[in-house]
Amino acid sequence: MGRILEQPYEVNLQLTAVLSRLSSFSHPLLHEYLLNPYIHLSPCCRSLFSVLIRLMGQVMQRIQQVSHLSDRLLDTRRHLLGLKQETGLEHLTLLRGVVVLEEFCKELAAIAFVKLPLDQDHLDQD
């Protein structure tokens, strides 16, 4: 996951699909490890949250090199959706990685929201 900005688009899709499926399983240990940002791990271990934080730092550094970032990201999205045939080759792997990373974060947020336990006190007040 830490190499999502350098890996081929197809590899990133497969990786994020597997992580999404694992995150959606109703298993307390998988839930804890993949969706809890405050999990305590030994110093040599990384959680998904820590990898995502590191990736965001890399994105912020590397996008400084991309001119017209908003337009290039929009063109990349259109190309990935098949709406645009050509897109510039410069920084293409990075831009595809950013798109996949953004969509993966949205998917993880949706999974975490769906798995969020209902607050019993809130239900009793209604």
PDB file of N, CA, C and O in Angstrom, residues 37-100:
ATOM      1  N   PRO A  37      -7.762   3.930  13.992  1.00  0.00           N
ATOM      2  CA  PRO A  37      -6.541   4.737  13.858  1.00  0.00           C
ATOM      3  C   PRO A  37      -5.746   4.843  15.156  1.00  0.00           C
ATOM      4  O   PRO A  37      -4.588   5.248  15.132  1.00  0.00           O
ATOM      5  N   TYR A  38      -6.334   4.461  16.273  1.00  0.00           N
ATOM      6  CA  TYR A  38      -5.669   4.610  17.573  1.00  0.00           C
ATOM      7  C   TYR A  38      -5.130   3.289  18.120  1.00  0.00           C
ATOM      8  O   TYR A  38      -4.773   3.208  19.283  1.00  0.00           O
ATOM      9  N   ILE A  39      -5.067   2.273  17.278  1.00  0.00           N
ATOM     10  CA  ILE A  39      -4.588   0.968  17.729  1.00  0.00           C
ATOM     11  C   ILE A  39      -3.117   1.079  18.146  1.00  0.00           C
ATOM     12  O   ILE A  39      -2.326   1.781  17.522  1.00  0.00           O
ATOM     13  N   HIS A  40      -2.782   0.413  19.225  1.00  0.00           N
ATOM     14  CA  HIS A  40      -1.401   0.401  19.713  1.00  0.00           C
ATOM     15  C   HIS A  40      -0.690  -0.816  19.141  1.00  0.00           C
ATOM     16  O   HIS A  40      -1.118  -1.949  19.341  1.00  0.00           O
ATOM     17  N   LEU A  41       0.390  -0.551  18.424  1.00  0.00           N
ATOM     18  CA  LEU A  41       1.179  -1.619  17.817  1.00  0.00           C
ATOM     19  C   LEU A  41       2.622  -1.490  18.276  1.00  0.00           C
ATOM     20  O   LEU A  41       3.049  -0.430  18.746  1.00  0.00           O
ATOM     21  N   SER A  42       3.375  -2.553  18.107  1.00  0.00           N
ATOM     22  CA  SER A  42       4.804  -2.458  18.429  1.00  0.00           C
ATOM     23  C   SER A  42       5.461  -1.500  17.436  1.00  0.00           C
ATOM     24  O   SER A  42       4.956  -1.286  16.331  1.00  0.00           O
ATOM     25  N   PRO A  43       6.579  -0.902  17.819  1.00  0.00           N
ATOM     26  CA  PRO A  43       7.204   0.145  16.998  1.00  0.00           C
ATOM     27  C   PRO A  43       7.533  -0.266  15.557  1.00  0.00           C
ATOM     28  O   PRO A  43       7.542   0.567  14.666  1.00  0.00           O
ATOM     29  N   CYS A  44       7.786  -1.539  15.317  1.00  0.00           N
ATOM     30  CA  CYS A  44       8.156  -1.963  13.964  1.00  0.00           C
ATOM     31  C   CYS A  44       6.942  -2.227  13.069  1.00  0.00           C
ATOM     32  O   CYS A  44       7.099  -2.430  11.874  1.00  0.00           O
ATOM     33  N   CYS A  45       5.741  -2.208  13.624  1.00  0.00           N
ATOM     34  CA  CYS A  45       4.524  -2.495  12.863  1.00  0.00           C
ATOM     35  C   CYS A  45       3.843  -1.205  12.434  1.00  0.00           C
ATOM     36  O   CYS A  45       3.865  -0.210  13.152  1.00  0.00           O
ATOM     37  N   ARG A  46       3.224  -1.269  11.268  1.00  0.00           N
ATOM     38  CA  ARG A  46       2.474  -0.115  10.776  1.00  0.00           C
ATOM     39  C   ARG A  46       1.016  -0.497  10.593  1.00  0.00           C
ATOM     40  O   ARG A  46       0.706  -1.594  10.131  1.00  0.00           O
ATOM     41  N   SER A  47       0.151   0.399  10.930  1.00  0.00           N
ATOM     42  CA  SER A  47      -1.272   0.186  10.701  1.00  0.00           C
ATOM     43  C   SER A  47      -1.644   0.791   9.347  1.00  0.00           C
ATOM     44  O   SER A  47      -0.878   1.556   8.757  1.00  0.00           O
ATOM     45  N   LEU A  48      -2.823   0.452   8.874  1.00  0.00           N
ATOM     46  CA  LEU A  48      -3.300   1.035   7.622  1.00  0.00           C
ATOM     47  C   LEU A  48      -3.381   2.552   7.750  1.00  0.00           C
ATOM     48  O   LEU A  48      -3.020   3.289   6.824  1.00  0.00           O
ATOM     49  N   PHE A  49      -3.816   3.020   8.897  1.00  0.00           N
ATOM     50  CA  PHE A  49      -3.913   4.458   9.131  1.00  0.00           C
ATOM     51  C   PHE A  49      -2.547   5.134   9.022  1.00  0.00           C
ATOM     52  O   PHE A  49      -2.412   6.175   8.372  1.00  0.00           O
ATOM     53  N   SER A  50      -1.522   4.545   9.617  1.00  0.00           N
ATOM     54  CA  SER A  50      -0.191   5.158   9.552  1.00  0.00           C
ATOM     55  C   SER A  50       0.354   5.150   8.129  1.00  0.00           C
ATOM     56  O   SER A  50       1.034   6.092   7.712  1.00  0.00           O
ATOM     57  N   VAL A  51       0.050   4.112   7.371  1.00  0.00           N
ATOM     58  CA  VAL A  51       0.477   4.068   5.968  1.00  0.00           C
ATOM     59  C   VAL A  51      -0.237   5.151   5.171  1.00  0.00           C
ATOM     60  O   VAL A  51       0.386   5.841   4.350  1.00  0.00           O
ATOM     61  N   LEU A  52      -1.525   5.332   5.414  1.00  0.00           N
ATOM     62  CA  LEU A  52      -2.274   6.376   4.707  1.00  0.00           C
ATOM     63  C   LEU A  52      -1.766   7.770   5.055  1.00  0.00           C
ATOM     64  O   LEU A  52      -1.665   8.636   4.182  1.00  0.00           O
ATOM     65  N   ILE A  53      -1.418   7.988   6.318  1.00  0.00           N
ATOM     66  CA  ILE A  53      -0.869   9.288   6.720  1.00  0.00           C
ATOM     67  C   ILE A  53       0.451   9.549   6.010  1.00  0.00           C
ATOM     68  O   ILE A  53       0.704  10.650   5.502  1.00  0.00           O
ATOM     69  N   ARG A  54       1.298   8.538   5.949  1.00  0.00           N
ATOM     70  CA  ARG A  54       2.579   8.696   5.261  1.00  0.00           C
ATOM     71  C   ARG A  54       2.369   8.964   3.769  1.00  0.00           C
ATOM     72  O   ARG A  54       3.048   9.793   3.165  1.00  0.00           O
ATOM     73  N   LEU A  55       1.403   8.262   3.174  1.00  0.00           N
ATOM     74  CA  LEU A  55       1.099   8.479   1.765  1.00  0.00           C
ATOM     75  C   LEU A  55       0.615   9.901   1.501  1.00  0.00           C
ATOM     76  O   LEU A  55       0.980  10.508   0.493  1.00  0.00           O
ATOM     77  N   MET A  56      -0.192  10.425   2.402  1.00  0.00           N
ATOM     78  CA  MET A  56      -0.677  11.793   2.215  1.00  0.00           C
ATOM     79  C   MET A  56       0.484  12.787   2.246  1.00  0.00           C
ATOM     80  O   MET A  56       0.492  13.758   1.494  1.00  0.00           O
ATOM     81  N   GLY A  57       1.454  12.542   3.106  1.00  0.00           N
ATOM     82  CA  GLY A  57       2.642  13.393   3.129  1.00  0.00           C
ATOM     83  C   GLY A  57       3.411  13.305   1.829  1.00  0.00           C
ATOM     84  O   GLY A  57       3.870  14.330   1.296  1.00  0.00           O
ATOM     85  N   GLN A  58       3.535  12.094   1.275  1.00  0.00           N
ATOM     86  CA  GLN A  58       4.213  11.927  -0.006  1.00  0.00           C
ATOM     87  C   GLN A  58       3.451  12.621  -1.129  1.00  0.00           C
ATOM     88  O   GLN A  58       4.053  13.244  -2.008  1.00  0.00           O
ATOM     89  N   VAL A  59       2.127  12.513  -1.101  1.00  0.00           N
ATOM     90  CA  VAL A  59       1.315  13.177  -2.121  1.00  0.00           C
ATOM     91  C   VAL A  59       1.545  14.678  -2.064  1.00  0.00           C
ATOM     92  O   VAL A  59       1.756  15.323  -3.098  1.00  0.00           O
ATOM     93  N   MET A  60       1.506  15.235  -0.873  1.00  0.00           N
ATOM     94  CA  MET A  60       1.673  16.684  -0.736  1.00  0.00           C
ATOM     95  C   MET A  60       3.039  17.143  -1.256  1.00  0.00           C
ATOM     96  O   MET A  60       3.143  18.227  -1.836  1.00  0.00           O
ATOM     97  N   GLN A  61       4.070  16.341  -1.080  1.00  0.00           N
ATOM     98  CA  GLN A  61       5.391  16.687  -1.598  1.00  0.00           C
ATOM     99  C   GLN A  61       5.447  16.536  -3.111  1.00  0.00           C
ATOM    100  O   GLN A  61       5.955  17.416  -3.809  1.00  0.00           O
ATOM    101  N   ARG A  62       4.945  15.439  -3.617  1.00  0.00           N
ATOM    102  CA  ARG A  62       5.119  15.125  -5.031  1.00  0.00           C
ATOM    103  C   ARG A  62       4.213  15.927  -5.950  1.00  0.00           C
ATOM    104  O   ARG A  62       4.565  16.157  -7.109  1.00  0.00           O
ATOM    105  N   ILE A  63       3.065  16.377  -5.468  1.00  0.00           N
ATOM    106  CA  ILE A  63       2.182  17.141  -6.354  1.00  0.00           C
ATOM    107  C   ILE A  63       2.719  18.544  -6.624  1.00  0.00           C
ATOM    108  O   ILE A  63       2.264  19.201  -7.555  1.00  0.00           O
ATOM    109  N   GLN A  64       3.693  18.960  -5.839  1.00  0.00           N
ATOM    110  CA  GLN A  64       4.308  20.270  -6.080  1.00  0.00           C
ATOM    111  C   GLN A  64       4.975  20.313  -7.451  1.00  0.00           C
ATOM    112  O   GLN A  64       5.123  21.382  -8.034  1.00  0.00           O
ATOM    113  N   GLN A  65       5.360  19.160  -7.975  1.00  0.00           N
ATOM    114  CA  GLN A  65       6.042  19.077  -9.263  1.00  0.00           C
ATOM    115  C   GLN A  65       5.078  19.080 -10.440  1.00  0.00           C
ATOM    116  O   GLN A  65       5.495  19.214 -11.583  1.00  0.00           O
ATOM    117  N   VAL A  66       3.777  18.918 -10.180  1.00  0.00           N
ATOM    118  CA  VAL A  66       2.784  18.793 -11.250  1.00  0.00           C
ATOM    119  C   VAL A  66       2.137  20.144 -11.500  1.00  0.00           C
ATOM    120  O   VAL A  66       1.487  20.701 -10.618  1.00  0.00           O
ATOM    121  N   SER A  67       2.331  20.644 -12.708  1.00  0.00           N
ATOM    122  CA  SER A  67       1.690  21.915 -13.059  1.00  0.00           C
ATOM    123  C   SER A  67       0.235  21.659 -13.444  1.00  0.00           C
ATOM    124  O   SER A  67      -0.104  20.600 -13.968  1.00  0.00           O
ATOM    125  N   HIS A  68      -0.618  22.625 -13.157  1.00  0.00           N
ATOM    126  CA  HIS A  68      -2.058  22.535 -13.454  1.00  0.00           C
ATOM    127  C   HIS A  68      -2.658  21.263 -12.860  1.00  0.00           C
ATOM    128  O   HIS A  68      -3.333  20.488 -13.542  1.00  0.00           O
ATOM    129  N   LEU A  69      -2.425  21.064 -11.583  1.00  0.00           N
ATOM    130  CA  LEU A  69      -2.806  19.821 -10.906  1.00  0.00           C
ATOM    131  C   LEU A  69      -4.295  19.514 -11.023  1.00  0.00           C
ATOM    132  O   LEU A  69      -4.680  18.392 -11.354  1.00  0.00           O
ATOM    133  N   SER A  70      -5.145  20.483 -10.768  1.00  0.00           N
ATOM    134  CA  SER A  70      -6.599  20.230 -10.809  1.00  0.00           C
ATOM    135  C   SER A  70      -7.029  19.759 -12.190  1.00  0.00           C
ATOM    136  O   SER A  70      -7.803  18.797 -12.313  1.00  0.00           O
ATOM    137  N   ASP A  71      -6.549  20.430 -13.221  1.00  0.00           N
ATOM    138  CA  ASP A  71      -6.907  20.037 -14.589  1.00  0.00           C
ATOM    139  C   ASP A  71      -6.360  18.655 -14.924  1.00  0.00           C
ATOM    140  O   ASP A  71      -7.043  17.843 -15.555  1.00  0.00           O
ATOM    141  N   ARG A  72      -5.136  18.381 -14.503  1.00  0.00           N
ATOM    142  CA  ARG A  72      -4.514  17.090 -14.795  1.00  0.00           C
ATOM    143  C   ARG A  72      -5.248  15.960 -14.069  1.00  0.00           C
ATOM    144  O   ARG A  72      -5.442  14.878 -14.628  1.00  0.00           O
ATOM    145  N   LEU A  73      -5.666  16.203 -12.816  1.00  0.00           N
ATOM    146  CA  LEU A  73      -6.426  15.176 -12.091  1.00  0.00           C
ATOM    147  C   LEU A  73      -7.779  14.928 -12.749  1.00  0.00           C
ATOM    148  O   LEU A  73      -8.215  13.780 -12.866  1.00  0.00           O
ATOM    149  N   LEU A  74      -8.426  15.990 -13.180  1.00  0.00           N
ATOM    150  CA  LEU A  74      -9.714  15.842 -13.863  1.00  0.00           C
ATOM    151  C   LEU A  74      -9.546  15.072 -15.171  1.00  0.00           C
ATOM    152  O   LEU A  74     -10.338  14.172 -15.481  1.00  0.00           O
ATOM    153  N   ASP A  75      -8.501  15.405 -15.937  1.00  0.00           N
ATOM    154  CA  ASP A  75      -8.227  14.673 -17.178  1.00  0.00           C
ATOM    155  C   ASP A  75      -7.922  13.204 -16.892  1.00  0.00           C
ATOM    156  O   ASP A  75      -8.351  12.321 -17.643  1.00  0.00           O
ATOM    157  N   THR A  76      -7.179  12.936 -15.820  1.00  0.00           N
ATOM    158  CA  THR A  76      -6.856  11.555 -15.457  1.00  0.00           C
ATOM    159  C   THR A  76      -8.111  10.788 -15.093  1.00  0.00           C
ATOM    160  O   THR A  76      -8.298   9.641 -15.505  1.00  0.00           O
ATOM    161  N   ARG A  77      -9.002  11.409 -14.318  1.00  0.00           N
ATOM    162  CA  ARG A  77     -10.274  10.757 -13.974  1.00  0.00           C
ATOM    163  C   ARG A  77     -11.084  10.448 -15.230  1.00  0.00           C
ATOM    164  O   ARG A  77     -11.638   9.360 -15.364  1.00  0.00           O
ATOM    165  N   ARG A  78     -11.160  11.408 -16.124  1.00  0.00           N
ATOM    166  CA  ARG A  78     -11.915  11.202 -17.371  1.00  0.00           C
ATOM    167  C   ARG A  78     -11.300  10.070 -18.194  1.00  0.00           C
ATOM    168  O   ARG A  78     -12.019   9.260 -18.780  1.00  0.00           O
ATOM    169  N   HIS A  79      -9.987  10.046 -18.244  1.00  0.00           N
ATOM    170  CA  HIS A  79      -9.305   8.979 -18.989  1.00  0.00           C
ATOM    171  C   HIS A  79      -9.599   7.613 -18.362  1.00  0.00           C
ATOM    172  O   HIS A  79      -9.874   6.645 -19.083  1.00  0.00           O
ATOM    173  N   LEU A  80      -9.547   7.525 -17.038  1.00  0.00           N
ATOM    174  CA  LEU A  80      -9.810   6.259 -16.362  1.00  0.00           C
ATOM    175  C   LEU A  80     -11.254   5.805 -16.547  1.00  0.00           C
ATOM    176  O   LEU A  80     -11.542   4.605 -16.538  1.00  0.00           O
ATOM    177  N   LEU A  81     -12.164   6.760 -16.694  1.00  0.00           N
ATOM    178  CA  LEU A  81     -13.576   6.426 -16.929  1.00  0.00           C
ATOM    179  C   LEU A  81     -13.876   6.141 -18.396  1.00  0.00           C
ATOM    180  O   LEU A  81     -14.998   5.785 -18.746  1.00  0.00           O
ATOM    181  N   GLY A  82     -12.879   6.339 -19.264  1.00  0.00           N
ATOM    182  CA  GLY A  82     -13.072   6.110 -20.691  1.00  0.00           C
ATOM    183  C   GLY A  82     -13.737   7.264 -21.403  1.00  0.00           C
ATOM    184  O   GLY A  82     -14.210   7.110 -22.525  1.00  0.00           O
ATOM    185  N   LEU A  83     -13.789   8.427 -20.770  1.00  0.00           N
ATOM    186  CA  LEU A  83     -14.427   9.592 -21.376  1.00  0.00           C
ATOM    187  C   LEU A  83     -13.460  10.428 -22.204  1.00  0.00           C
ATOM    188  O   LEU A  83     -13.885  11.301 -22.948  1.00  0.00           O
ATOM    189  N   LYS A  84     -12.184  10.171 -22.044  1.00  0.00           N
ATOM    190  CA  LYS A  84     -11.165  10.928 -22.761  1.00  0.00           C
ATOM    191  C   LYS A  84     -10.116   9.941 -23.246  1.00  0.00           C
ATOM    192  O   LYS A  84      -9.655   9.101 -22.481  1.00  0.00           O
ATOM    193  N   GLN A  85      -9.751  10.041 -24.500  1.00  0.00           N
ATOM    194  CA  GLN A  85      -8.826   9.077 -25.084  1.00  0.00           C
ATOM    195  C   GLN A  85      -7.374   9.360 -24.727  1.00  0.00           C
ATOM    196  O   GLN A  85      -6.622   8.462 -24.439  1.00  0.00           O
ATOM    197  N   GLU A  86      -6.988  10.597 -24.747  1.00  0.00           N
ATOM    198  CA  GLU A  86      -5.586  10.925 -24.505  1.00  0.00           C
ATOM    199  C   GLU A  86      -5.421  11.660 -23.190  1.00  0.00           C
ATOM    200  O   GLU A  86      -6.273  12.431 -22.783  1.00  0.00           O
ATOM    201  N   THR A  87      -4.321  11.414 -22.563  1.00  0.00           N
ATOM    202  CA  THR A  87      -3.928  12.169 -21.389  1.00  0.00           C
ATOM    203  C   THR A  87      -2.413  12.250 -21.411  1.00  0.00           C
ATOM    204  O   THR A  87      -1.749  11.386 -21.964  1.00  0.00           O
ATOM    205  N   GLY A  88      -1.879  13.304 -20.856  1.00  0.00           N
ATOM    206  CA  GLY A  88      -0.431  13.467 -20.862  1.00  0.00           C
ATOM    207  C   GLY A  88       0.262  12.345 -20.115  1.00  0.00           C
ATOM    208  O   GLY A  88      -0.248  11.840 -19.128  1.00  0.00           O
ATOM    209  N   LEU A  89       1.402  11.928 -20.606  1.00  0.00           N
ATOM    210  CA  LEU A  89       2.121  10.830 -19.975  1.00  0.00           C
ATOM    211  C   LEU A  89       2.926  11.273 -18.768  1.00  0.00           C
ATOM    212  O   LEU A  89       3.290  10.451 -17.932  1.00  0.00           O
ATOM    213  N   GLU A  90       3.188  12.561 -18.672  1.00  0.00           N
ATOM    214  CA  GLU A  90       3.999  13.065 -17.565  1.00  0.00           C
ATOM    215  C   GLU A  90       3.224  12.956 -16.252  1.00  0.00           C
ATOM    216  O   GLU A  90       2.084  13.387 -16.161  1.00  0.00           O
ATOM    217  N   HIS A  91       3.822  12.323 -15.265  1.00  0.00           N
ATOM    218  CA  HIS A  91       3.247  12.130 -13.924  1.00  0.00           C
ATOM    219  C   HIS A  91       1.991  11.262 -13.939  1.00  0.00           C
ATOM    220  O   HIS A  91       1.203  11.301 -13.003  1.00  0.00           O
ATOM    221  N   LEU A  92       1.770  10.476 -14.992  1.00  0.00           N
ATOM    222  CA  LEU A  92       0.535   9.695 -15.115  1.00  0.00           C
ATOM    223  C   LEU A  92       0.391   8.673 -13.992  1.00  0.00           C
ATOM    224  O   LEU A  92      -0.690   8.523 -13.415  1.00  0.00           O
ATOM    225  N   THR A  93       1.471   7.974 -13.643  1.00  0.00           N
ATOM    226  CA  THR A  93       1.396   6.979 -12.568  1.00  0.00           C
ATOM    227  C   THR A  93       1.052   7.646 -11.237  1.00  0.00           C
ATOM    228  O   THR A  93       0.229   7.140 -10.476  1.00  0.00           O
ATOM    229  N   LEU A  94       1.658   8.793 -10.972  1.00  0.00           N
ATOM    230  CA  LEU A  94       1.362   9.544  -9.744  1.00  0.00           C
ATOM    231  C   LEU A  94      -0.096   9.971  -9.719  1.00  0.00           C
ATOM    232  O   LEU A  94      -0.788   9.781  -8.711  1.00  0.00           O
ATOM    233  N   LEU A  95      -0.585  10.525 -10.801  1.00  0.00           N
ATOM    234  CA  LEU A  95      -1.966  11.014 -10.843  1.00  0.00           C
ATOM    235  C   LEU A  95      -2.966   9.865 -10.703  1.00  0.00           C
ATOM    236  O   LEU A  95      -3.968   9.991  -9.994  1.00  0.00           O
ATOM    237  N   ARG A  96      -2.687   8.748 -11.352  1.00  0.00           N
ATOM    238  CA  ARG A  96      -3.558   7.586 -11.186  1.00  0.00           C
ATOM    239  C   ARG A  96      -3.526   7.094  -9.738  1.00  0.00           C
ATOM    240  O   ARG A  96      -4.554   6.711  -9.185  1.00  0.00           O
ATOM    241  N   GLY A  97      -2.355   7.103  -9.134  1.00  0.00           N
ATOM    242  CA  GLY A  97      -2.235   6.691  -7.736  1.00  0.00           C
ATOM    243  C   GLY A  97      -3.019   7.597  -6.810  1.00  0.00           C
ATOM    244  O   GLY A  97      -3.660   7.136  -5.854  1.00  0.00           O
ATOM    245  N   VAL A  98      -2.996   8.897  -7.083  1.00  0.00           N
ATOM    246  CA  VAL A  98      -3.745   9.850  -6.263  1.00  0.00           C
ATOM    247  C   VAL A  98      -5.246   9.595  -6.391  1.00  0.00           C
ATOM    248  O   VAL A  98      -5.979   9.611  -5.391  1.00  0.00           O
ATOM    249  N   VAL A  99      -5.700   9.321  -7.607  1.00  0.00           N
ATOM    250  CA  VAL A  99      -7.123   9.036  -7.822  1.00  0.00           C
ATOM    251  C   VAL A  99      -7.533   7.769  -7.082  1.00  0.00           C
ATOM    252  O   VAL A  99      -8.556   7.738  -6.392  1.00  0.00           O
ATOM    253  N   VAL A 100      -6.735   6.715  -7.199  1.00  0.00           N
ATOM    254  CA  VAL A 100      -7.053   5.458  -6.514  1.00  0.00           C
ATOM    255  C   VAL A 100      -7.026   5.661  -5.000  1.00  0.00           C
ATOM    256  O   VAL A 100      -7.903   5.170  -4.281  1.00  0.00           O
TER     257      VAL A 100
END
